[in-house]
Coordinates of C-alpha atoms (C1' of nucleotides) in Angstrom, one line a residue:
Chain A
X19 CA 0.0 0.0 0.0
X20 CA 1.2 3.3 -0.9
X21 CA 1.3 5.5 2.4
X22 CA 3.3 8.7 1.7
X23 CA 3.7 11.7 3.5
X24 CA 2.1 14.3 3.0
X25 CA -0.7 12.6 0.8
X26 CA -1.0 10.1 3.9
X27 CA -4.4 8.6 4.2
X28 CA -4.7 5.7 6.6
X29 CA -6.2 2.6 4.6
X30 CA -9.8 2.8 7.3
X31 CA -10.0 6.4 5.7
X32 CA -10.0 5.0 2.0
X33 CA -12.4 2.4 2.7
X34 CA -14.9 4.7 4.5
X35 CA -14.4 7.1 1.2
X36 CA -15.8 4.5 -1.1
X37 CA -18.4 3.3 1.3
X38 CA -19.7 6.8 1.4
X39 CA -19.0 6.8 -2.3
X40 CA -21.4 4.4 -2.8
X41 CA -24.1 6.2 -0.1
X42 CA -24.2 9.1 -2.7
X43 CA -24.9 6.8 -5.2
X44 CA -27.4 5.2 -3.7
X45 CA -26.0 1.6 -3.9
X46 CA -27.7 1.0 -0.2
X47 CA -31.0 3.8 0.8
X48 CA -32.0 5.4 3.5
X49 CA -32.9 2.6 6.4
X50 CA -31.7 -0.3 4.1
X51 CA -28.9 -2.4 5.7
X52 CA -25.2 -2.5 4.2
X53 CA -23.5 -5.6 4.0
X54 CA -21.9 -7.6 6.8
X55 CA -18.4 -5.7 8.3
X56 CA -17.4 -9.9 6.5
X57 CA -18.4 -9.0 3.4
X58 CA -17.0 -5.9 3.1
X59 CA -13.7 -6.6 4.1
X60 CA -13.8 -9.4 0.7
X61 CA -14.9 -6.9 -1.1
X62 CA -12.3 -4.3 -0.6
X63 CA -9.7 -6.4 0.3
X64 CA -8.4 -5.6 3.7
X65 CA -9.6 -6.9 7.2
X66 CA -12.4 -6.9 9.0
X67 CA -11.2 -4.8 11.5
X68 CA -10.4 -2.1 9.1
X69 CA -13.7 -1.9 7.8
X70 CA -14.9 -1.7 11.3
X71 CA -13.2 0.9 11.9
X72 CA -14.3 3.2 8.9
X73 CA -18.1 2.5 10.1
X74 CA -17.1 3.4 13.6
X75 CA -16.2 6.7 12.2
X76 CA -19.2 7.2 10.2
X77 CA -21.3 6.1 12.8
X78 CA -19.9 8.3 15.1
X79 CA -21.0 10.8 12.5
X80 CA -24.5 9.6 12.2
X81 CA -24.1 8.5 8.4
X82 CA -24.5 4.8 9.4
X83 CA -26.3 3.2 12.7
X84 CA -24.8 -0.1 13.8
X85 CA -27.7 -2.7 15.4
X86 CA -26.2 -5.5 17.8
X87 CA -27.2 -9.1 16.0
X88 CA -28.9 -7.1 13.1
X89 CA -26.6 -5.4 10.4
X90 CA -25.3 -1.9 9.8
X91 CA -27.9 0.4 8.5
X92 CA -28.2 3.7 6.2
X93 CA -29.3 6.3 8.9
X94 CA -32.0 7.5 7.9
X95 CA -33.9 11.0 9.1
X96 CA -37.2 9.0 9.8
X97 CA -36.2 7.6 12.9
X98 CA -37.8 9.6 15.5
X99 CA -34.7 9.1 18.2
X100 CA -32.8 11.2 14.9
X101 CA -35.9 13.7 14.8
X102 CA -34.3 16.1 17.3
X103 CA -30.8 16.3 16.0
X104 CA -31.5 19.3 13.7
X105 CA -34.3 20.2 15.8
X106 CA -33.5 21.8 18.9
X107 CA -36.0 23.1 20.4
X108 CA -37.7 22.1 23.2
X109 CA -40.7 23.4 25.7
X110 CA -39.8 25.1 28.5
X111 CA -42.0 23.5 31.0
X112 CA -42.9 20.3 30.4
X113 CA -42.3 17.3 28.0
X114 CA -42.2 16.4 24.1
X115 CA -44.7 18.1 22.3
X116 CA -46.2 16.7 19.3
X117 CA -45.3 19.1 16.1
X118 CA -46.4 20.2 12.9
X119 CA -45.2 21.4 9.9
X120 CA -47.8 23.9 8.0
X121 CA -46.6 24.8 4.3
X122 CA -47.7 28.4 3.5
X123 CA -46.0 29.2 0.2
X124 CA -43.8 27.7 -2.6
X125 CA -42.3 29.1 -5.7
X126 CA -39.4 29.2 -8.1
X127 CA -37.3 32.0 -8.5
X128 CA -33.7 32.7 -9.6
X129 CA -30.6 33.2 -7.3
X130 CA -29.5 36.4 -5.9
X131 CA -26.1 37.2 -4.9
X132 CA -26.3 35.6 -1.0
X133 CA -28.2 32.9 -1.9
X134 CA -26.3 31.8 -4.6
X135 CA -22.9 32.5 -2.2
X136 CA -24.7 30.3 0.5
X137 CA -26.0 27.6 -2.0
X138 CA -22.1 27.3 -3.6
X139 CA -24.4 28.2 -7.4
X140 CA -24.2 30.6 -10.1
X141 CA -25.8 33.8 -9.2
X142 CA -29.4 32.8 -11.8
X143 CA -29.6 29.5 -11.3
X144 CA -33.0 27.9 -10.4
X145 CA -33.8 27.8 -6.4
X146 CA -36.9 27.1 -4.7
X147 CA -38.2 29.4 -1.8
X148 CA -40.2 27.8 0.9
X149 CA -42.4 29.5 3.8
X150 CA -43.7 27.5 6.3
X151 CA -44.7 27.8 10.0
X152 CA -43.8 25.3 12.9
X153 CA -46.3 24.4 15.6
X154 CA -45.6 22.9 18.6
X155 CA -48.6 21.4 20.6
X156 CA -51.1 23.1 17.8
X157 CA -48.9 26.7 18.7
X158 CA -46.8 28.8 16.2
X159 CA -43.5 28.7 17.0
X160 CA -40.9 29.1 14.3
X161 CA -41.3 30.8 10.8
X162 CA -39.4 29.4 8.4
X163 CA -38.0 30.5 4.8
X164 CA -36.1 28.0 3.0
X165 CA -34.0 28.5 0.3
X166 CA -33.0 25.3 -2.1
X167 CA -30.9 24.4 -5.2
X168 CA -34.0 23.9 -8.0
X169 CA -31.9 21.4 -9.5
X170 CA -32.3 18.5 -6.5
X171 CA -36.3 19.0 -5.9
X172 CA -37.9 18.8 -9.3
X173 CA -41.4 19.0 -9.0
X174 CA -41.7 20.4 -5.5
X175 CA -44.5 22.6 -5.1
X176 CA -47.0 23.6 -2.4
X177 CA -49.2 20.5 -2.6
X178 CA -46.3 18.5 -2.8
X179 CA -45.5 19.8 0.4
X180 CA -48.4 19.1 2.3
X181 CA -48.1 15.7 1.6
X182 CA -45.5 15.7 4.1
X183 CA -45.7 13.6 7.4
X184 CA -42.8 13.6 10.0
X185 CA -39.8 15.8 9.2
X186 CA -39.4 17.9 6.4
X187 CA -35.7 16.2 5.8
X188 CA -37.3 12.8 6.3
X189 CA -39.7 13.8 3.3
X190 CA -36.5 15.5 1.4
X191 CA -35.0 11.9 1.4
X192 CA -37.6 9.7 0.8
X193 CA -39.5 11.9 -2.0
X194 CA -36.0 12.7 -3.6
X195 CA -33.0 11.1 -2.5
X196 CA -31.7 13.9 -0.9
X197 CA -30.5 13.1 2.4
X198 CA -29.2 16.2 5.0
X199 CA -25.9 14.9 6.9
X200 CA -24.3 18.7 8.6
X201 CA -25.8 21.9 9.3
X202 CA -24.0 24.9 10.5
X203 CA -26.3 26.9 12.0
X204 CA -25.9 31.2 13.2
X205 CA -28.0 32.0 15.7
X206 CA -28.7 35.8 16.8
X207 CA -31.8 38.0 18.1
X208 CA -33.7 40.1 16.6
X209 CA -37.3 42.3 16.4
X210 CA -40.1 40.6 14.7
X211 CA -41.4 42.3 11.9
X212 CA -44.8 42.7 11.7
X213 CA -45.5 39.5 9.2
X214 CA -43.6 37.4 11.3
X215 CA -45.2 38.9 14.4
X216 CA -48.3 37.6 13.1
X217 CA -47.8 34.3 12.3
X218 CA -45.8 34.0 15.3
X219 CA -49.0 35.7 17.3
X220 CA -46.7 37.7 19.0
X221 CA -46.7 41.3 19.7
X222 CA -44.5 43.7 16.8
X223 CA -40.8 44.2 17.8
X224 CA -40.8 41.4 20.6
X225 CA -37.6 39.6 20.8
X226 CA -36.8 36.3 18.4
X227 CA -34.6 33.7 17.8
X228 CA -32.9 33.8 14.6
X229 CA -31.5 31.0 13.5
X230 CA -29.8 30.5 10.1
X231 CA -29.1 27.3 8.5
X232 CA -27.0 26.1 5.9
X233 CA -27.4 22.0 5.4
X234 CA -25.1 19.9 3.7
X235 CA -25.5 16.3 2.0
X236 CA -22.9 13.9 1.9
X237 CA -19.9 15.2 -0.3
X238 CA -20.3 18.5 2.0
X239 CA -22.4 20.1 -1.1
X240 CA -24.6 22.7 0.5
X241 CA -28.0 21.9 -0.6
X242 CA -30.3 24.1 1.5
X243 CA -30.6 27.6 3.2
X244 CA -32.7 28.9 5.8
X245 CA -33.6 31.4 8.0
X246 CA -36.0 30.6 11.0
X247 CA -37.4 33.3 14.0
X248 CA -38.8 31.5 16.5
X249 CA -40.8 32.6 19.5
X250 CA -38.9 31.5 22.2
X251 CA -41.6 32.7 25.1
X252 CA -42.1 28.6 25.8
X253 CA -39.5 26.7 23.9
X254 CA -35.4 27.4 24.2
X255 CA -32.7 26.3 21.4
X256 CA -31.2 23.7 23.3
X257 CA -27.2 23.1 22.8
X258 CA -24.8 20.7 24.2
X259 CA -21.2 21.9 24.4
X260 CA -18.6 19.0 24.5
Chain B
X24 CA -13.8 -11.4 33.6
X25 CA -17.6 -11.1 34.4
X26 CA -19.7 -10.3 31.6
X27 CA -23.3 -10.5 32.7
X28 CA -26.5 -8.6 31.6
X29 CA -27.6 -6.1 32.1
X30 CA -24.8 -4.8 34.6
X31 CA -22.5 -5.5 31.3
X32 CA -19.6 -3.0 30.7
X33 CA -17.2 -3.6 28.5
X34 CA -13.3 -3.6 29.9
X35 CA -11.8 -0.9 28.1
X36 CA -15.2 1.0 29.5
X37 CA -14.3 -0.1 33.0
X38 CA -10.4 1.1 32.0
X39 CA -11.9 4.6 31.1
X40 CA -14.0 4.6 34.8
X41 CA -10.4 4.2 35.8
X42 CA -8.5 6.9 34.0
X43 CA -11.1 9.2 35.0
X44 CA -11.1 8.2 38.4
X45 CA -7.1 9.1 38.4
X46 CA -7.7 12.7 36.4
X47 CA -10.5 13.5 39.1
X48 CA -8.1 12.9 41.5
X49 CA -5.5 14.6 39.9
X50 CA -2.7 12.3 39.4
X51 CA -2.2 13.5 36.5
X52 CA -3.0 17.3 36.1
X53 CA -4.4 19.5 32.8
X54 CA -1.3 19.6 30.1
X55 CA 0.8 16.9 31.7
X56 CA 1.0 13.6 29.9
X57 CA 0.0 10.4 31.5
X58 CA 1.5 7.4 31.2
X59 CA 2.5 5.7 27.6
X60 CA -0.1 3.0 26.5
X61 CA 1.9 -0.2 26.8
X62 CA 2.5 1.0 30.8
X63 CA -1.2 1.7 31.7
X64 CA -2.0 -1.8 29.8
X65 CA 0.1 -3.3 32.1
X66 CA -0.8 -1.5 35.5
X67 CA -4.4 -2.7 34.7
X68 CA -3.7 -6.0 33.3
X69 CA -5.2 -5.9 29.9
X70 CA -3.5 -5.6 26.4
X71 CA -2.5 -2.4 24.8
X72 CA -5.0 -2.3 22.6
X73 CA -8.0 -2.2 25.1
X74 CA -6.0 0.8 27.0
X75 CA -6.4 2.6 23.5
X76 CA -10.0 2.2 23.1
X77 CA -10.8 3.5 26.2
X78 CA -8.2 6.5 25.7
X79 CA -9.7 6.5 22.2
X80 CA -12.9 7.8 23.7
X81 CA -11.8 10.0 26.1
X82 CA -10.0 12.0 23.6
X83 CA -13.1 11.9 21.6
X84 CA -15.3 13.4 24.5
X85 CA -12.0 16.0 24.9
X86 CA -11.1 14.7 28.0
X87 CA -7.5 13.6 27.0
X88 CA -5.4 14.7 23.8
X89 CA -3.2 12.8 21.6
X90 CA -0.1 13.7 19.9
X91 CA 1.5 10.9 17.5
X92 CA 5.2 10.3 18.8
X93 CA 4.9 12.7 22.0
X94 CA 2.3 10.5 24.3
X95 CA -0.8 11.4 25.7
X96 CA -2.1 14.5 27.5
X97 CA -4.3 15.7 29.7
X98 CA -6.9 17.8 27.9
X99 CA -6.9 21.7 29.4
X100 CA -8.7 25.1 28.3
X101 CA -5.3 26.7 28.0
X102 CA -4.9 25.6 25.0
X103 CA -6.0 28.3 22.1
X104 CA -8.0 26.0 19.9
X105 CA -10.1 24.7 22.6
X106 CA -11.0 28.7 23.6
X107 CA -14.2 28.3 21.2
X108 CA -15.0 25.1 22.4
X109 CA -17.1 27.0 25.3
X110 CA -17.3 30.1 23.4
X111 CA -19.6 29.9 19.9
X112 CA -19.4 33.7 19.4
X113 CA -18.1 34.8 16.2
X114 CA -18.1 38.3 14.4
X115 CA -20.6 38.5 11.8
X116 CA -17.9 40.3 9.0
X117 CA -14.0 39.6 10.0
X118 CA -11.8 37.4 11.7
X119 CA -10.8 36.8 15.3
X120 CA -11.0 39.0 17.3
X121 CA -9.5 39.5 20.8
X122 CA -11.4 39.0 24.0
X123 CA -11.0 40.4 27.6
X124 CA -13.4 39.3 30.1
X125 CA -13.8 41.8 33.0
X126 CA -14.8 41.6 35.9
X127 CA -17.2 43.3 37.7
X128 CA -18.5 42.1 40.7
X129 CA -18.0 39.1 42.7
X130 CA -19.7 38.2 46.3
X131 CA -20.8 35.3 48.7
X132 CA -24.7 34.3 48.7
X133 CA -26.4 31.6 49.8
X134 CA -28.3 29.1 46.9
X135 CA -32.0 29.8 46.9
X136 CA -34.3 27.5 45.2
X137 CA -33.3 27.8 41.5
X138 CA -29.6 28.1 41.5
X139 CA -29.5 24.5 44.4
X140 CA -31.5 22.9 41.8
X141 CA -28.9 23.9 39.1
X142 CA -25.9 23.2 40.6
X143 CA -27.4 19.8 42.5
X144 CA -26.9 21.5 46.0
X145 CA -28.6 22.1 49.1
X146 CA -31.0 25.1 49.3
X147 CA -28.7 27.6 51.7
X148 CA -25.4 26.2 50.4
X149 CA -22.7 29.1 50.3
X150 CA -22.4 29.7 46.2
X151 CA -20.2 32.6 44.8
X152 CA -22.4 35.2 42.2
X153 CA -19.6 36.6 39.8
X154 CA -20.7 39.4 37.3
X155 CA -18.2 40.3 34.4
X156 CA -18.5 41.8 31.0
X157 CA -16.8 39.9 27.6
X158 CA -15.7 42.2 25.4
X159 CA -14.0 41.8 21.6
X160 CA -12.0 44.1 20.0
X161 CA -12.5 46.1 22.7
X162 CA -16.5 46.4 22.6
X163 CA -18.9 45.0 25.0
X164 CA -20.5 42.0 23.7
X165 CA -21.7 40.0 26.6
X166 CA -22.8 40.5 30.1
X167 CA -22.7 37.5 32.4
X168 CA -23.7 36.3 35.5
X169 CA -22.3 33.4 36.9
X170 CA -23.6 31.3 39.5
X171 CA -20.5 28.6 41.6
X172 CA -20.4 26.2 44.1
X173 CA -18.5 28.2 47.1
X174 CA -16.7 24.5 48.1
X175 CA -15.0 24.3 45.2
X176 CA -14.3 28.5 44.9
X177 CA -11.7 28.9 48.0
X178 CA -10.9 32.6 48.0
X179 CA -12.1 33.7 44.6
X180 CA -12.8 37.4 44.9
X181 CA -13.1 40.6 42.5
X182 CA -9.2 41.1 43.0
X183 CA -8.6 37.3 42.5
X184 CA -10.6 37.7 39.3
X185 CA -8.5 40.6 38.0
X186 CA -5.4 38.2 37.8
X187 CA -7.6 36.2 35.0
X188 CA -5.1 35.8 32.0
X189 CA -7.0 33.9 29.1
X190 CA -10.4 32.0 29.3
X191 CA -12.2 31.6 32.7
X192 CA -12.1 28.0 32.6
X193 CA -8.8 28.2 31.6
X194 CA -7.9 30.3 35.1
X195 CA -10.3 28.2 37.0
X196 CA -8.4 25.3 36.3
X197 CA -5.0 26.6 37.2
X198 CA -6.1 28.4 40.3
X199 CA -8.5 26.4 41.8
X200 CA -7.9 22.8 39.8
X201 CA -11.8 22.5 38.6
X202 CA -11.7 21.6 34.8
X203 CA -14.8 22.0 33.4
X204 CA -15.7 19.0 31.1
X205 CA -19.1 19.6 29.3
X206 CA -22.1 22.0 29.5
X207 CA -25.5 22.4 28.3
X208 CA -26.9 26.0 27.1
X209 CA -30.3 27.2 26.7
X210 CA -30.9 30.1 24.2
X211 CA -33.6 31.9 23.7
X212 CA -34.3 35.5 23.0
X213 CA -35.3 38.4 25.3
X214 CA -35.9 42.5 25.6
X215 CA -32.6 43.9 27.0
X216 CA -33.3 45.6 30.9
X217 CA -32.2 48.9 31.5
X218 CA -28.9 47.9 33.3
X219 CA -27.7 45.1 30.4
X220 CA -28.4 47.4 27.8
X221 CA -26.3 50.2 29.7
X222 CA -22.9 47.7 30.0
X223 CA -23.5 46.4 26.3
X224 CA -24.4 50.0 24.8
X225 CA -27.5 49.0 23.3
X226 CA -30.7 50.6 23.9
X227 CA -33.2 49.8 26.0
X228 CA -35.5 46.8 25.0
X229 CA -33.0 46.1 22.1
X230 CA -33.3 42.1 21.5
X231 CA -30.4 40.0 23.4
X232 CA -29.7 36.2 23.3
X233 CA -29.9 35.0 26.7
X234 CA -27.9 32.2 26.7
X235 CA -28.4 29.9 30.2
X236 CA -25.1 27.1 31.0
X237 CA -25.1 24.4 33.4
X238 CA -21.6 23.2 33.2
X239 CA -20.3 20.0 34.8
X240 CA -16.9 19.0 35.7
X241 CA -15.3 15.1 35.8
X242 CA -17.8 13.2 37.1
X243 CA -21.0 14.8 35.7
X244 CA -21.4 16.8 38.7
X245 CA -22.6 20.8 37.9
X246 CA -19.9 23.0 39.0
X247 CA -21.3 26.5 37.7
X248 CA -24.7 28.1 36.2
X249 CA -24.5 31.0 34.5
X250 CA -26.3 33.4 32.2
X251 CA -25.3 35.5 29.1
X252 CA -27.1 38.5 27.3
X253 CA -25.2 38.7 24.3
X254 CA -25.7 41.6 21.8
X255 CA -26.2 40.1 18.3
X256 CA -25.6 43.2 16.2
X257 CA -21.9 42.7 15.5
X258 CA -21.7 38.8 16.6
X259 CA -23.6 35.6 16.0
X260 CA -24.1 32.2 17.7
X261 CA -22.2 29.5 15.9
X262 CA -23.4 25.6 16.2
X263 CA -22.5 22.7 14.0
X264 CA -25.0 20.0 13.7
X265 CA -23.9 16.9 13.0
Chain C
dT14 C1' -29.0 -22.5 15.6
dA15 C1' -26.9 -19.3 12.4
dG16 C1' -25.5 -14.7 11.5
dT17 C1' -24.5 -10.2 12.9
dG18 C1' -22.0 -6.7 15.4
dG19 C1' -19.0 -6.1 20.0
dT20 C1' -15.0 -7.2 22.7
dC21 C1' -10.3 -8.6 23.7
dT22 C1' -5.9 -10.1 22.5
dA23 C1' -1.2 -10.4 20.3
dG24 C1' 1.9 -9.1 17.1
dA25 C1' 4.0 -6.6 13.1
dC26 C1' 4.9 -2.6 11.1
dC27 C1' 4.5 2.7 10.1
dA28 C1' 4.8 7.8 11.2
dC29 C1' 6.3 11.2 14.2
dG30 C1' 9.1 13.7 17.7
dA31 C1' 13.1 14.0 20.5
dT32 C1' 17.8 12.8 21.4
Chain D
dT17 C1' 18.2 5.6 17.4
dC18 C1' 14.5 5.2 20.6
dG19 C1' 9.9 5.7 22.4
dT20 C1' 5.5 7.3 21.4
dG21 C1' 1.0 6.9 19.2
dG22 C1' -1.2 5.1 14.6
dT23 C1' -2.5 1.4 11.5
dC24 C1' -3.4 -3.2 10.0
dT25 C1' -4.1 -7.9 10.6
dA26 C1' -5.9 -12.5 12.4
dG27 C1' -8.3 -15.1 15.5
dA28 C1' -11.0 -16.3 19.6
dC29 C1' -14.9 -15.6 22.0
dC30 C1' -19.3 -12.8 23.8
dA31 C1' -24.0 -10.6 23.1
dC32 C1' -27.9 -9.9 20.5
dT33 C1' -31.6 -11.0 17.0
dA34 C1' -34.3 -13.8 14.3
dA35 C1' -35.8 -18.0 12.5

DNA sequence: TAGTGGTCTAGACCACGAT
DNA sequence: TCGTGGTCTAGACCACTAA
């Protein structure tokens, strides 16, 4: 094996680039079970434990789940224990809440200057701009408008999008392949405006949380951006620092 | 070795209780290096390997840091690039900047309801209230109020304070040997008071992120509770979602 | 009972830093 | 050159799941 400084990548490293080669390509889907750690090893020619080792990585980084006695698995944003890692807000007082996601407008339109900065696109090229509101527990809480390449979501329009059940990147992935792996996200507050206010049914100028989102897929291609104010009289943005 | 459900834990696990048992106690204090694998495998009678897979997560939870060919070190907030580890506040256009926390007042109090439940202590226990402003680039950016166990505090005091070279954490766990291991923060967004806005030269009933930190030291036990207004205008909140 | 991932071991060799 | 962590391998056995 070739293993030169300063182009040095450990063999584990390799292997877990062609297994998440072949996630883009969509050899094995979202939920679907890889092959056995055995079978890999054959395939690519090295040892077992090295191919352990590059799905320890990625399932440290949520790209794979491992299940005792079952098989490896495609994570997959439809599990509901994963429903909260790019969601993170939570009530105040009390427990889970049950949530909803209400579509309020959809349309194509071309890319300006920060979109098509945030986006990594030519300034022109196709995007489609979502509005939608967020309820917690049948409440408004978070009013979102989401910005994404036109290119991945052909077809997507407003009754599209109320076909949706469970998470919006749960319905991303299933209704076209596009599955959301990182998110960076800029948090700062700010004055509602008086459309948001309303939605939000919160007086003009109170204080929101703005949060702004830019969500990668797997070769670290940003595919969405968004900007959400949420009310934050009940719920909290919830972080853990390591 | 016993191996029964459902008290199982694996060995290198039970290795790891160890290590952190010895950090806690400080054998081995922040920046020093503890002992080379191949010695630790054989103090606790088990093969190299499982030493490494319980130092293997430890440095993965930032509790230890490894440095190929030098050994193994105790993790510590003096070290630069952990300073934004506890600190997600970046400038919205332009690089680093430089920070100075100062210190404004610091006094003895004794826990009522809230801050016991916080910090996991008896309602009446002596806790130290510290108030300082963050400021970068010279402008005030955050006003905090910071809530600590008195025990674990011996002596701390406004002038004490004033010797403060580099992070907080970084001076608390030089002066007073209390490293602080993980937190949890709660954001949300709120109406600046009269006072807050004063120190961060905003005006009054500008929007601030409250940010609220329970953090914990070795052995999951809460060692401080504090809370930040942070003016957004220049800054934002940074969090990676993974 | 068979198949999967999970643990533990032992040994060989590589990359890096210090001497 | 030596000691450290880093990689890779091979094999034995344990724990969990499903048939």
């Amino acid at each position: 094996m070739a293993q030169e400084s300063p182009t040095f990548s450990p063999l584990y490293r390799q292997i877990r680039g062609l297994l998440t080669q072949a996630l883009q390509s969509g050899e094995w889907r979202p939920g679907e079970a890889i092959p056995s750690e055995t079978e890999l090893a054959q395939r690519f020619n090295v040892s077992q434990g090295t191919v352990r080792k590059a799905i320890d990585e990625m399932a440290a980084d949520n790209l794979l789940v491992r299940k005792q006695g079952k098989g490896t698995f495609v994570a997959t944003h439809h599990d509901p224990r994963a429903f909260f890692r790019f969601l993170r807000l939570a009530p105040i007082n009390g427990t889970i809440e049950t949530s909803q996601s209400v579509p309020l407008e959809c349309w194509r339109a071309r890319a300006g200057q920060e979109v098509a900065r945030m986006l990594d696109i030519e300034v022109g090229s196709q995007i489609i701009i979502v509005r939608r509101l967020l309820k917690f527990a049948g409440k408004p809480v978070v009013i979102d408008e989401i910005y994404l390449r036109g290119d991945l979501f052909p077809g997507l329009n407003l009754e599209v999008l109320k076909e949706q059940q469970g998470s919006l990147y749960s319905f991303f992935e299933t209704r076209f392949g596009v599955r959301m792996v990182r998110a960076e996200e800029r948090l700062r507050a700010v004055a509602a405006d008086r459309q948001s206010a309303e939605y939000l049914e919160v007086s003009d100028g109170s204080p929101l949380l703005s949060v702004e989102r830019v969500a990668y897929t797997y070769d670290d291609k940003p595919v969405e951006w968004r900007r959400g104010l949420c009310s934050t009289a009940d719920h909290y943005y919830l972080n853990t620092l390591n």
